[in-house]
Every structure is written in C-alpha cells, then in structure tokens.
CSV table of C-alpha atoms in Angstrom, one decimal:
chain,number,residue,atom,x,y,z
A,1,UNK,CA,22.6,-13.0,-39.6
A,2,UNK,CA,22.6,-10.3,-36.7
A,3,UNK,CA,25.9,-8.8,-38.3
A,4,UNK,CA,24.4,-8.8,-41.6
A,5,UNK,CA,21.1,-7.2,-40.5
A,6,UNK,CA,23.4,-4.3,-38.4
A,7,UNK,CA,25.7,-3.8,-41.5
A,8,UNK,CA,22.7,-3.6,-43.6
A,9,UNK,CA,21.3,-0.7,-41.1
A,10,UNK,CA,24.8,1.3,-41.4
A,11,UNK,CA,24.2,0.8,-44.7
A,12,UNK,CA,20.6,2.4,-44.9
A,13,UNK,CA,21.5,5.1,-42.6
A,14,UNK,CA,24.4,6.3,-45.1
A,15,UNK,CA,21.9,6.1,-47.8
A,16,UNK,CA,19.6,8.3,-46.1
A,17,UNK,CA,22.2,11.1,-45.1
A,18,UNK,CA,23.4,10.8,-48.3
A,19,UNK,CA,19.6,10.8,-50.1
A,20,UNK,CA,18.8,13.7,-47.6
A,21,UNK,CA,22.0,16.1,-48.3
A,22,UNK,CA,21.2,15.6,-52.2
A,23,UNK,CA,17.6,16.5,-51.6
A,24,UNK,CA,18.4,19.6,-49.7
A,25,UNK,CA,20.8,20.7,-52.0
A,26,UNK,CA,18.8,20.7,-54.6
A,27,UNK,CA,16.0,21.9,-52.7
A,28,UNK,CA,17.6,24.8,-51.2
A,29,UNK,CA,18.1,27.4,-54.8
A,30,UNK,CA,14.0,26.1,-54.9
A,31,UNK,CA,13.3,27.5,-51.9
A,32,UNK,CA,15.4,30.8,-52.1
A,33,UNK,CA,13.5,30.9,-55.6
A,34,UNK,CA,9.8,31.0,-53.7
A,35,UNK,CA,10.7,33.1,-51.3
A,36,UNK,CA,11.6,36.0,-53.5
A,37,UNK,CA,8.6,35.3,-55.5
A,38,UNK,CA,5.9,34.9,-53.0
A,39,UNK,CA,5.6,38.0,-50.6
A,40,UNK,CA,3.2,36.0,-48.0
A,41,UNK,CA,6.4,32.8,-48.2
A,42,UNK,CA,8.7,35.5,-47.1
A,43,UNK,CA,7.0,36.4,-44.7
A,44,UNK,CA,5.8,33.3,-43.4
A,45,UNK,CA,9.8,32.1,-43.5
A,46,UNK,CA,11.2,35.5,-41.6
A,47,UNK,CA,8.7,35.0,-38.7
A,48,UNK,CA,9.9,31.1,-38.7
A,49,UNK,CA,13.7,32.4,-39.0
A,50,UNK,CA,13.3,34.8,-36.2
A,51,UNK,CA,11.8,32.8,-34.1
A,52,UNK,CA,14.4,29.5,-34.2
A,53,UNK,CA,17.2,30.6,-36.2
A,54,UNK,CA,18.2,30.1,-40.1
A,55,UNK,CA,20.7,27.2,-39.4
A,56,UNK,CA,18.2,25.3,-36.8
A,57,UNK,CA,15.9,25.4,-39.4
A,58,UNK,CA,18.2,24.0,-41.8
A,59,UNK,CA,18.9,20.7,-40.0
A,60,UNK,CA,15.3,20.3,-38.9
A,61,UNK,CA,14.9,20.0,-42.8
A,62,UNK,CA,17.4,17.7,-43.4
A,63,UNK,CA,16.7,15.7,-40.4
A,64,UNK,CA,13.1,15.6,-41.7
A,65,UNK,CA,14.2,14.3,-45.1
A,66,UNK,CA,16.7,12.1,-43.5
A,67,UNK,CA,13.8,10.4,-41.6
A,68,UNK,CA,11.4,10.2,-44.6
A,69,UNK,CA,13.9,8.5,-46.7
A,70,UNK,CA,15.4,6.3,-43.9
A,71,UNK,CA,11.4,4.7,-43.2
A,72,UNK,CA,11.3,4.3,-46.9
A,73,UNK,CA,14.2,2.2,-47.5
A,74,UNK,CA,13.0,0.0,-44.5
A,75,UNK,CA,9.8,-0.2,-45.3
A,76,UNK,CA,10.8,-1.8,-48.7
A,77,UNK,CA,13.8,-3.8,-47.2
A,78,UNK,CA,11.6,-5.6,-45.3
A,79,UNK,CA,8.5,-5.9,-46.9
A,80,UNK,CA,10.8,-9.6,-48.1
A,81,UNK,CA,10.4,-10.6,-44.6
A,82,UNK,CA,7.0,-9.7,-44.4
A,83,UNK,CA,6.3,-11.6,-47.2
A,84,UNK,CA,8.1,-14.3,-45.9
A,85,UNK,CA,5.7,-13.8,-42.5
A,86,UNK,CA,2.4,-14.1,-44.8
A,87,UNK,CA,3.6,-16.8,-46.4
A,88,UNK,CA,4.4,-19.0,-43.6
A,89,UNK,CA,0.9,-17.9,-42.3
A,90,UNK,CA,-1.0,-19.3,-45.2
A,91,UNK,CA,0.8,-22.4,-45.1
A,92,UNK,CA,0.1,-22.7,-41.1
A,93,UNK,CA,-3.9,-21.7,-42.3
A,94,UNK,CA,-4.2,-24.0,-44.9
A,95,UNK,CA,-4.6,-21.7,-48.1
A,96,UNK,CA,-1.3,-21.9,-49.5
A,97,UNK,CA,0.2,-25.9,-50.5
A,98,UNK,CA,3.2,-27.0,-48.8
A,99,UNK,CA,4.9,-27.0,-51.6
A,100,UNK,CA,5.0,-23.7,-52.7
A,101,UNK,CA,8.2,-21.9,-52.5
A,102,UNK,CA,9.5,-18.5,-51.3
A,103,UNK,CA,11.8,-16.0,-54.0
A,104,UNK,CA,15.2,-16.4,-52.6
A,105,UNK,CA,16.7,-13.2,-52.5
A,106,UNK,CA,20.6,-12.0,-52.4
A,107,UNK,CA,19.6,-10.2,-48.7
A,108,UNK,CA,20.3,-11.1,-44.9
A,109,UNK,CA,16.5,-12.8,-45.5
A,110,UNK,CA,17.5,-14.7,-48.2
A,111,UNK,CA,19.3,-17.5,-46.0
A,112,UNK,CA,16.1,-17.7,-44.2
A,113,UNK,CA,13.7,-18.0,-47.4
A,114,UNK,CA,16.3,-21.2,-48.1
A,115,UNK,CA,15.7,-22.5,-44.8
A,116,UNK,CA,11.8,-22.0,-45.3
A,117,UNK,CA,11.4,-23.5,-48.5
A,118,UNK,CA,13.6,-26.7,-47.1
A,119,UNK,CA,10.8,-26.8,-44.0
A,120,UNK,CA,8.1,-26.6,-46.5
A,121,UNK,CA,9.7,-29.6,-48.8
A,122,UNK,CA,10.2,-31.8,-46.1
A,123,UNK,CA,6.9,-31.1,-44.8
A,124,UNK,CA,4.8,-31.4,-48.0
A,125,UNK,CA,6.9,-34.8,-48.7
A,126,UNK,CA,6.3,-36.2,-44.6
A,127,UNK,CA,2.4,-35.5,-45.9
A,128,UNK,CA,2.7,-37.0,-48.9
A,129,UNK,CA,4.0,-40.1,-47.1
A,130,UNK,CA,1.4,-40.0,-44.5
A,131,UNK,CA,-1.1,-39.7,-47.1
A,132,UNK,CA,0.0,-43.1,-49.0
A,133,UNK,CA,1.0,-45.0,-45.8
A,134,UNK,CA,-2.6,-44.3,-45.0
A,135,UNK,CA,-3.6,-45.6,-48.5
A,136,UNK,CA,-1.2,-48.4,-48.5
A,137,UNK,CA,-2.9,-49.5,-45.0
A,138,UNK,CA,-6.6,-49.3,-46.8
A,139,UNK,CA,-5.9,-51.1,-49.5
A,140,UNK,CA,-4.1,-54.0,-47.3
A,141,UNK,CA,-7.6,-54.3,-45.0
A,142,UNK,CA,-9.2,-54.2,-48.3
A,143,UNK,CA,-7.1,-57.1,-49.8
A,144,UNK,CA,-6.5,-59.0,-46.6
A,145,UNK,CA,-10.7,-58.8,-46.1
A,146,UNK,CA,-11.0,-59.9,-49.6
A,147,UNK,CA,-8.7,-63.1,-49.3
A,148,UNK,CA,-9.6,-64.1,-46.0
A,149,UNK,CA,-13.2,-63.9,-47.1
A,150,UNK,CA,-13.6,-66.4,-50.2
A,151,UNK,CA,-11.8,-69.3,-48.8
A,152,UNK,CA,-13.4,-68.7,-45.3
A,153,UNK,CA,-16.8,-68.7,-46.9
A,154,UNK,CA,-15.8,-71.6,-49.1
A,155,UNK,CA,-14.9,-73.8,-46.1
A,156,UNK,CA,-17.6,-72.7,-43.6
A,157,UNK,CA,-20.2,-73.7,-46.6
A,158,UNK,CA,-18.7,-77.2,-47.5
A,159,UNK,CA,-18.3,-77.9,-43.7
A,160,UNK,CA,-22.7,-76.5,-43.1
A,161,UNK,CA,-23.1,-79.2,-46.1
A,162,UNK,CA,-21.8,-81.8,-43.5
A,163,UNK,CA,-22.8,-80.6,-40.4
A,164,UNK,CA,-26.4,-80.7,-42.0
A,165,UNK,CA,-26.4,-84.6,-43.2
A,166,UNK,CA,-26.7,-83.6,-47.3
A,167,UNK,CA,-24.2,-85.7,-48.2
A,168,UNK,CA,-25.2,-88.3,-50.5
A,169,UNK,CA,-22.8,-90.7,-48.8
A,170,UNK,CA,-19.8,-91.0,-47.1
A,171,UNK,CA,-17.6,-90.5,-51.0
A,172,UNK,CA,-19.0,-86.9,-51.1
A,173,UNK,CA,-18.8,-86.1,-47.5
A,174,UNK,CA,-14.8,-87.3,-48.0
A,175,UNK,CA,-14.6,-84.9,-51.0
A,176,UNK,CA,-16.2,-81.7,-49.0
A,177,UNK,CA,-13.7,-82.8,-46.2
A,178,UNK,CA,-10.5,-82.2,-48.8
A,179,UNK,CA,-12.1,-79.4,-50.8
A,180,UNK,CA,-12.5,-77.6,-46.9
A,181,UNK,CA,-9.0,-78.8,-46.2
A,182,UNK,CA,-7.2,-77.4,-49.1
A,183,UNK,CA,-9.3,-73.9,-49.2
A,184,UNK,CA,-7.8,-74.0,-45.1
A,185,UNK,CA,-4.7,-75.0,-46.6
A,186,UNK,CA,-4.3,-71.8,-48.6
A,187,UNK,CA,-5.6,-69.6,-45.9
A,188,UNK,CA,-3.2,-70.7,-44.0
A,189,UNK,CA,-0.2,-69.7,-46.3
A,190,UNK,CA,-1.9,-66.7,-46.8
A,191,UNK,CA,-1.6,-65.9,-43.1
A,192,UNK,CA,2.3,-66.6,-42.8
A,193,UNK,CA,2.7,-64.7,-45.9
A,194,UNK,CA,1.2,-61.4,-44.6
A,195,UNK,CA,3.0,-62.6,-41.1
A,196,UNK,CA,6.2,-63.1,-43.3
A,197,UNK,CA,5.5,-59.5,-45.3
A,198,UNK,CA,4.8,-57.4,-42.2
A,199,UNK,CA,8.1,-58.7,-40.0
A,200,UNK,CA,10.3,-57.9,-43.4
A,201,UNK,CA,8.4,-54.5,-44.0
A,202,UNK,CA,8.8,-53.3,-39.9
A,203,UNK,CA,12.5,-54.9,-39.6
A,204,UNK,CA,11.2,-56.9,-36.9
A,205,UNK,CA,12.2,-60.1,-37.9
A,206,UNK,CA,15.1,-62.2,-36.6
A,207,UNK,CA,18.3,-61.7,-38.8
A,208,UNK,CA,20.9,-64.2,-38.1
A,209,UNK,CA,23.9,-63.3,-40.5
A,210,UNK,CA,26.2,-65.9,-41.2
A,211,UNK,CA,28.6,-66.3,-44.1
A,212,UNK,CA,27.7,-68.8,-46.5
A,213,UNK,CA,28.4,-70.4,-50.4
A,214,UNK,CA,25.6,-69.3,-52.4
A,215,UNK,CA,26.1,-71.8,-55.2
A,216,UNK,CA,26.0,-74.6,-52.6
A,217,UNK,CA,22.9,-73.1,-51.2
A,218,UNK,CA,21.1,-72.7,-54.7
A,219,UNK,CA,22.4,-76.4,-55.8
A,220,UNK,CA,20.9,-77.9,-52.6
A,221,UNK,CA,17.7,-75.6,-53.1
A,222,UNK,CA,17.0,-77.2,-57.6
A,223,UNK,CA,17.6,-80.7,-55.7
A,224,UNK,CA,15.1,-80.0,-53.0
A,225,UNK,CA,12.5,-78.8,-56.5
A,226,UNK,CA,13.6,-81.4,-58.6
A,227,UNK,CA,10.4,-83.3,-58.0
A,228,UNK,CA,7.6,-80.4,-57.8
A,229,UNK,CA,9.4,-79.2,-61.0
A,230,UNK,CA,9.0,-82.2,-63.0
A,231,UNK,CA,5.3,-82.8,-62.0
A,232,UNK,CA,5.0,-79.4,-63.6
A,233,UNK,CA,6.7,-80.8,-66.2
A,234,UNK,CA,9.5,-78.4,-65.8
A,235,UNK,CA,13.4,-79.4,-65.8
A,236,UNK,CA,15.7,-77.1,-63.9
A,237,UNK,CA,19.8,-76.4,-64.5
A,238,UNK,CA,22.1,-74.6,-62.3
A,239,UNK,CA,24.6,-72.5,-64.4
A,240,UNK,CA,28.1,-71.0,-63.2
A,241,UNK,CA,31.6,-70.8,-63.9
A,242,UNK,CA,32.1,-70.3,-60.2
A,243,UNK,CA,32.4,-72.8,-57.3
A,244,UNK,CA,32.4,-70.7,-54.0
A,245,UNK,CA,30.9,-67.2,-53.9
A,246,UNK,CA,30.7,-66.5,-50.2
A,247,UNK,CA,27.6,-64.3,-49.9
A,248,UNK,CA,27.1,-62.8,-46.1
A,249,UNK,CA,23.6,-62.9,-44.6
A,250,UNK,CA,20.7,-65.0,-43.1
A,251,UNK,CA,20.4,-68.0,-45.5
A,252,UNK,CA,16.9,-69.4,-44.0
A,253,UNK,CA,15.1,-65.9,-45.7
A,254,UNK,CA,17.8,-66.1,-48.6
A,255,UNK,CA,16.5,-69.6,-49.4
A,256,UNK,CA,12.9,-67.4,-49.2
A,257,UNK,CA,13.4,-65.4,-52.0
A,258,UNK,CA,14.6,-68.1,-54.2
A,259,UNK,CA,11.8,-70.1,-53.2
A,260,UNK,CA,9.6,-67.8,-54.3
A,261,UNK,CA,11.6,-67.0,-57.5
A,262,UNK,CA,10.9,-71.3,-58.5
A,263,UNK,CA,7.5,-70.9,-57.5
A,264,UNK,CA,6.6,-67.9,-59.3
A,265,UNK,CA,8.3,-70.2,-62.1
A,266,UNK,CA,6.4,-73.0,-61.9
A,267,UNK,CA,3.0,-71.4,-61.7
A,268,UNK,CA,3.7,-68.9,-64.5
A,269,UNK,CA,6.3,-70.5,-66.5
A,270,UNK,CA,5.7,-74.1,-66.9
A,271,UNK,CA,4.6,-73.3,-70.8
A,272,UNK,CA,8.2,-73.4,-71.2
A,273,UNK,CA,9.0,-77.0,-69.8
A,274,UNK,CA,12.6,-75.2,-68.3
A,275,UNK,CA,14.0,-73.6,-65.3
A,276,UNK,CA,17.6,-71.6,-65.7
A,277,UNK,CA,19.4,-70.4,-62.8
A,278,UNK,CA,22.8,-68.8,-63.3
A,279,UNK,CA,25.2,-67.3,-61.1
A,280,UNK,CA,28.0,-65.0,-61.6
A,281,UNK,CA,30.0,-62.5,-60.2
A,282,UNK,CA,30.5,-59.1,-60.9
A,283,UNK,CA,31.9,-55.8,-59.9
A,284,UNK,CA,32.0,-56.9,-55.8
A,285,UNK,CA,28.3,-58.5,-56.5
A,286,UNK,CA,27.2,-61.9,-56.6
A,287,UNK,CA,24.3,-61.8,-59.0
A,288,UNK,CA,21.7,-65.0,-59.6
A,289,UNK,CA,19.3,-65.1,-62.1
A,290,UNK,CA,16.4,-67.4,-62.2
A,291,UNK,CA,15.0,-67.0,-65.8
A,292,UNK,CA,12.1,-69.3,-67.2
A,293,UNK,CA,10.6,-69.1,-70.6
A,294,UNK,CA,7.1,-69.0,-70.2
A,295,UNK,CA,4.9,-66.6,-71.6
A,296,UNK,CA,6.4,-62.7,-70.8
A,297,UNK,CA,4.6,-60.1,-69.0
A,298,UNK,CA,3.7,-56.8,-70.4
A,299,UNK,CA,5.2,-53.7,-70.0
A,300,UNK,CA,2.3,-53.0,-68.5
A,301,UNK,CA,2.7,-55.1,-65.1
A,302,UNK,CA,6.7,-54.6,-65.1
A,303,UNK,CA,6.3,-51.9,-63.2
A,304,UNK,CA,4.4,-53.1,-60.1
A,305,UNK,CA,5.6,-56.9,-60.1
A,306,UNK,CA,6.9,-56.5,-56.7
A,307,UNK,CA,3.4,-55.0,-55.1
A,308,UNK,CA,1.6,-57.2,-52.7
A,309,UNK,CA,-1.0,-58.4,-54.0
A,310,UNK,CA,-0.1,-58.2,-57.8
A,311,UNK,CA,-1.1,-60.5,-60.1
A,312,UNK,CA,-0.3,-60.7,-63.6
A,313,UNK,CA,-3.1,-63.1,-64.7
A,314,UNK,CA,-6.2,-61.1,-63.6
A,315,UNK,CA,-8.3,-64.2,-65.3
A,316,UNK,CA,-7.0,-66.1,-61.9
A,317,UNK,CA,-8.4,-66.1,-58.8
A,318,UNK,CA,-6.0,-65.4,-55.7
A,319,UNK,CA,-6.3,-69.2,-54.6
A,320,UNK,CA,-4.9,-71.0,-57.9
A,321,UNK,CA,-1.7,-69.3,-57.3
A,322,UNK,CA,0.0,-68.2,-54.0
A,323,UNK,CA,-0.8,-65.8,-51.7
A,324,UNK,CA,-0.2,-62.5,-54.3
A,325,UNK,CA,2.6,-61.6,-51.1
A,326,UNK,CA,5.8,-64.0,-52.7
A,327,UNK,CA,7.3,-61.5,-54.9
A,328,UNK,CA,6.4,-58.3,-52.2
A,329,UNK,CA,8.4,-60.4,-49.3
A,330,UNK,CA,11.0,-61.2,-52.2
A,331,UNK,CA,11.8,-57.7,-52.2
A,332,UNK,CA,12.2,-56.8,-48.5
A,333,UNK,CA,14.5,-59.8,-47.7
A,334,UNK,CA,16.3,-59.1,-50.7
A,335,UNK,CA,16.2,-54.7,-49.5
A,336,UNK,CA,17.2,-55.6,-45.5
A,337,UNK,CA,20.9,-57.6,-47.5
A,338,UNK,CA,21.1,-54.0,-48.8
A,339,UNK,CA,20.7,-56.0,-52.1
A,340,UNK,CA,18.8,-55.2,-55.5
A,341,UNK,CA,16.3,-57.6,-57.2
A,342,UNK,CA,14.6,-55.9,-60.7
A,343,UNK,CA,12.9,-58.4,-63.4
A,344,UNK,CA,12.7,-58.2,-67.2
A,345,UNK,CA,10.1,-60.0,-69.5
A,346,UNK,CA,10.3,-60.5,-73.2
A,347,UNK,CA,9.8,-63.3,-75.9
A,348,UNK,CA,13.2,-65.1,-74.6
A,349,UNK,CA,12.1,-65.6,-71.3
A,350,UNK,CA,11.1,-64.1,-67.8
A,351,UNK,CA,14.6,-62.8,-65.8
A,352,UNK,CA,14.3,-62.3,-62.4
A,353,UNK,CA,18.0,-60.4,-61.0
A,354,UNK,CA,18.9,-60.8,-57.2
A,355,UNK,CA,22.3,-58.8,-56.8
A,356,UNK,CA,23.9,-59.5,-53.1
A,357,UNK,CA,27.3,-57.9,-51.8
A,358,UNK,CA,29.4,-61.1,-51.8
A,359,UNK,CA,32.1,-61.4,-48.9
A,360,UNK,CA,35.8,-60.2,-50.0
C-alpha cells in the first residue's frame, strides 16, 4: 500500500506541473492583455518587475498555481480515507449499525475499505450471536424454571397431604406416595436430559469411538422395544438389504438418538399401530430412517422440531411426554458424528433421516 500511496503522489505532482503549465499558458496572453489596458496594472507590474525580475516572477506564478492545484487534488484524494475515518468513528460511537458498509473504491484505500467492511461483518455477526446466545440462555432459565416448578410443586403438595394426617386411610396415602413418585420420576429424566443436552451442546462429554455394525446395533435396539412397543400397541420391523454397514463412532450416544427416535414414536405415533426402521446405504453414507404413521406434523412445527423444548402437541403438558430435550440431544449426538438428521411429515407417515459416514 506504501508503493501505491508514493506512486499515487508522483502521480499528483505530474498532474499539478502539468495543470499549472496549462494554466499559465493560458493565463499569460490575459495578463499581457490587462496590462496594456489598465494604466494603474502596468504600473503596479513594472514596479513588481523591477524590483524581482520578469522571469522570477514567472515561476513564483506557476509555483503558486502548482501548489493550489497540488492541495486540491489531495484534498479530494483523500477525502475517501476521511470518510473512511468518520465512518469507523460512528461505528466505535454507536450512531452508525455494524453492518453498514463502506464504497469500495478502485484507489490505494480501496483495499482498506474491503478490509473494513469484513471487520464490520464479523463484528455485527459476533453481536448478533452474543445477542441470541444471551436469548437462547433466557429462555432455557425460563423453561428449566417452568418444568422444574410444576412437578416440584406437585410432589411437595401430595407429600404436605401426608405429612399432615389427611389421608383418609392408608389406600389414599399409598396413592399420594406413587402419584409423588412418578411426578419425581419425571423430574428426574428431566434433569439428565438437560445434563445430557448441555455435555452434547459444550462437547464436553466423553466420546469413545469405536467401529461398529449399525444393523446389528438397531436389530438388538427393536428387540430391547419389542415389549414397550406392543403395550402401545405398536409393532416394529427392521428393513434392509444390507447385513454389515460398519458405522464409526460412540455406540452408547448412537443407541441415544435412536432411542429417542422410538420414543418420540410411540408417544406421537401409536395412532398408526407401526414402527418402520430401514437402512441403506448410499453415496459413502449409512442412512436409517425411523418412519411411523401416526398423525403428521404441520409445516408449521417442521421447522423447529429439533428446539429444546418443542412440542408439537401444545394441548399436552410437558409431563405426559418426555422431557421436550429428546429430539434437541438427537441432534447434537447426531452433529459431534459430523452426521445429518432432518425429518419430513405428511399423510404417509412421520420420517425421521439420521445420515452417518459409514467406515470404507
């Protein structure tokens, strides 16, 4: 940039001698023109003549003009950087957004508006992210608060009934005992969940990769379901051409997200009495599909299926399902395998897509 900013001076200073000669060429027949004309110009030029001498007044002249038009082209070459300056200032003050950008001009500046406007970007976008982390973390206080509250205040008020002697006998005091037990029940999922969520979303969870047959692992997985799946009155078939596709990663978190998957099945899918699991492979990807055919979900709740907390029945409360976290933790196991899991919802059933790298 120094080179450019020196060969842009040459540059001026040529313009100038040149701008200068032109001017006092053309000048010159002017002046010869008032000084015949004007008696008291004559004068006042003989007595300027005499006392320095025709040809040093000559170059004082053009020096002069060569001077005027040499701060003239500065001034306007670099009132780009001084924009540049007062723009950067109003960003550091506040009064201009982040995200406002700089004319990039072809100009030994114009590298340095680039530069600027890249600063700017990646600050406006580091903001942006600071303002929704800061969002994200509300909301979670909000939701955790929420959920911690109602079966807290459900179990502290069945267990009061006890500790104060209104039990009518010892069949209802039994019955507050179990309805305390399961609400303690759920807050404890809910507690590994968000322990679960927060290890996948910070990476601080122990990963231990191994190499394993993901058709053996999903076949052992339906077996292990085959009972909770026909109390829901579900059945559940395990469909693939293939007999070994060796996926690489930590099976125990694996075996997570397709828990999850069957669960979010059987407590939203069991209108459709079936549970479809295929595998295939494709394109250097192993990719399962756990499909059931209950009702769809809208187009509507597509979009934000995987945020904690979701839910796509709002008529529900958070305690006749899971903990709202299964699907969010879905998603980061499936994100640290540097995998893809995306869903799609219509009248033929509920598809959710896990694609993993298989092992070649």
């Amino acid at each position: 940039m120094a080179i450019k900013l020196l060969l842009r001076t040459l540059l001026h200073l040529f313009a100038s001698a040149a701008l200068a000669t032109v001017t006092f060429i053309v000048l010159v027949p002017s002046a010869y023109w008032i000084y015949d004309r004007y008696f008291f110009v004559r004068n006042l030029f003989s007595a300027v003549v005499n006392g320095f001498g025709e040809t040093l007044i000559f170059y004082a002249m053009w020096l002069a003009m060569f001077f005027f038009y040499f701060i003239i082209i500065q001034l306007w070459f670099y009132s780009y950087f001084k924009r540049m300056n007062d723009t950067v200032r109003q960003m550091a003050d506040g009064t201009l957004q982040l995200d406002s950008q700089l004319p990039v001009k072809r100009s030994p500046f114009g590298e340095m508006a680039v530069n600027v406007n890249r600063l700017a970007g990646r600050l406006h976008h580091a903001l942006e992210e600071e303002r929704r982390a800061e969002q994200t973390k509300n909301e979670l206080i909000t939701n955790v608060s929420h959920d911690l509250r109602t079966p807290l205040t459900s179990i502290i008020g069945y267990l009061g009934l006890i500790e104060q002697d209104r039990c009518r006998d010892e069949v209802e005091m039994r019955q507050y005992v179990q309805i305390a037990y399961e609400k303690s029940q759920r807050l404890n999922v809910l507690i590994n969940d968000l322990f679960e969520y927060t290890r996948m979303r910070h990476t601080v969870a122990t990963y231990k990769e191994t190499s394993f047959n993901l058709i053996e692992l999903l076949g052992e997985l339906l077996a292990q379901y085959r009972l909770p799946l026909e109390e829901c009155g579900m059945s559940s078939e395990l469909r693939t051409k293939e007999t070994n596709v060796s996926v690489k990663g930590d099976a125990v978190k694996l075996v997570r997200v397709f828990e999850n998957l069957i669960a979010n099945a059987m407590n939203y899918g069991r209108e459709g009495k079936r549970l479809l699991v295929s595998v295939e492979v494709e394109n250097g990807w192993a990719i399962t599909e756990v499909v059931n055919f209950g009702e769809p979900i809208s187009s509507m709740d597509l979009p934000h299926i995987f945020d904690r907390f979701y839910r796509v029945d709002k008529s529900r409360t958070r305690w006749e399902g899971g903990s709202g976290l299964g699907l969010a933790i879905a998603k980061s196991i499936v994100d640290i395998h540097s995998g893809k899991i995306t869903v799609t919802s219509d009248a033929d059933g509920t598809c959710f897509r896990v694609a993993l790298p298989i092992v070649r």
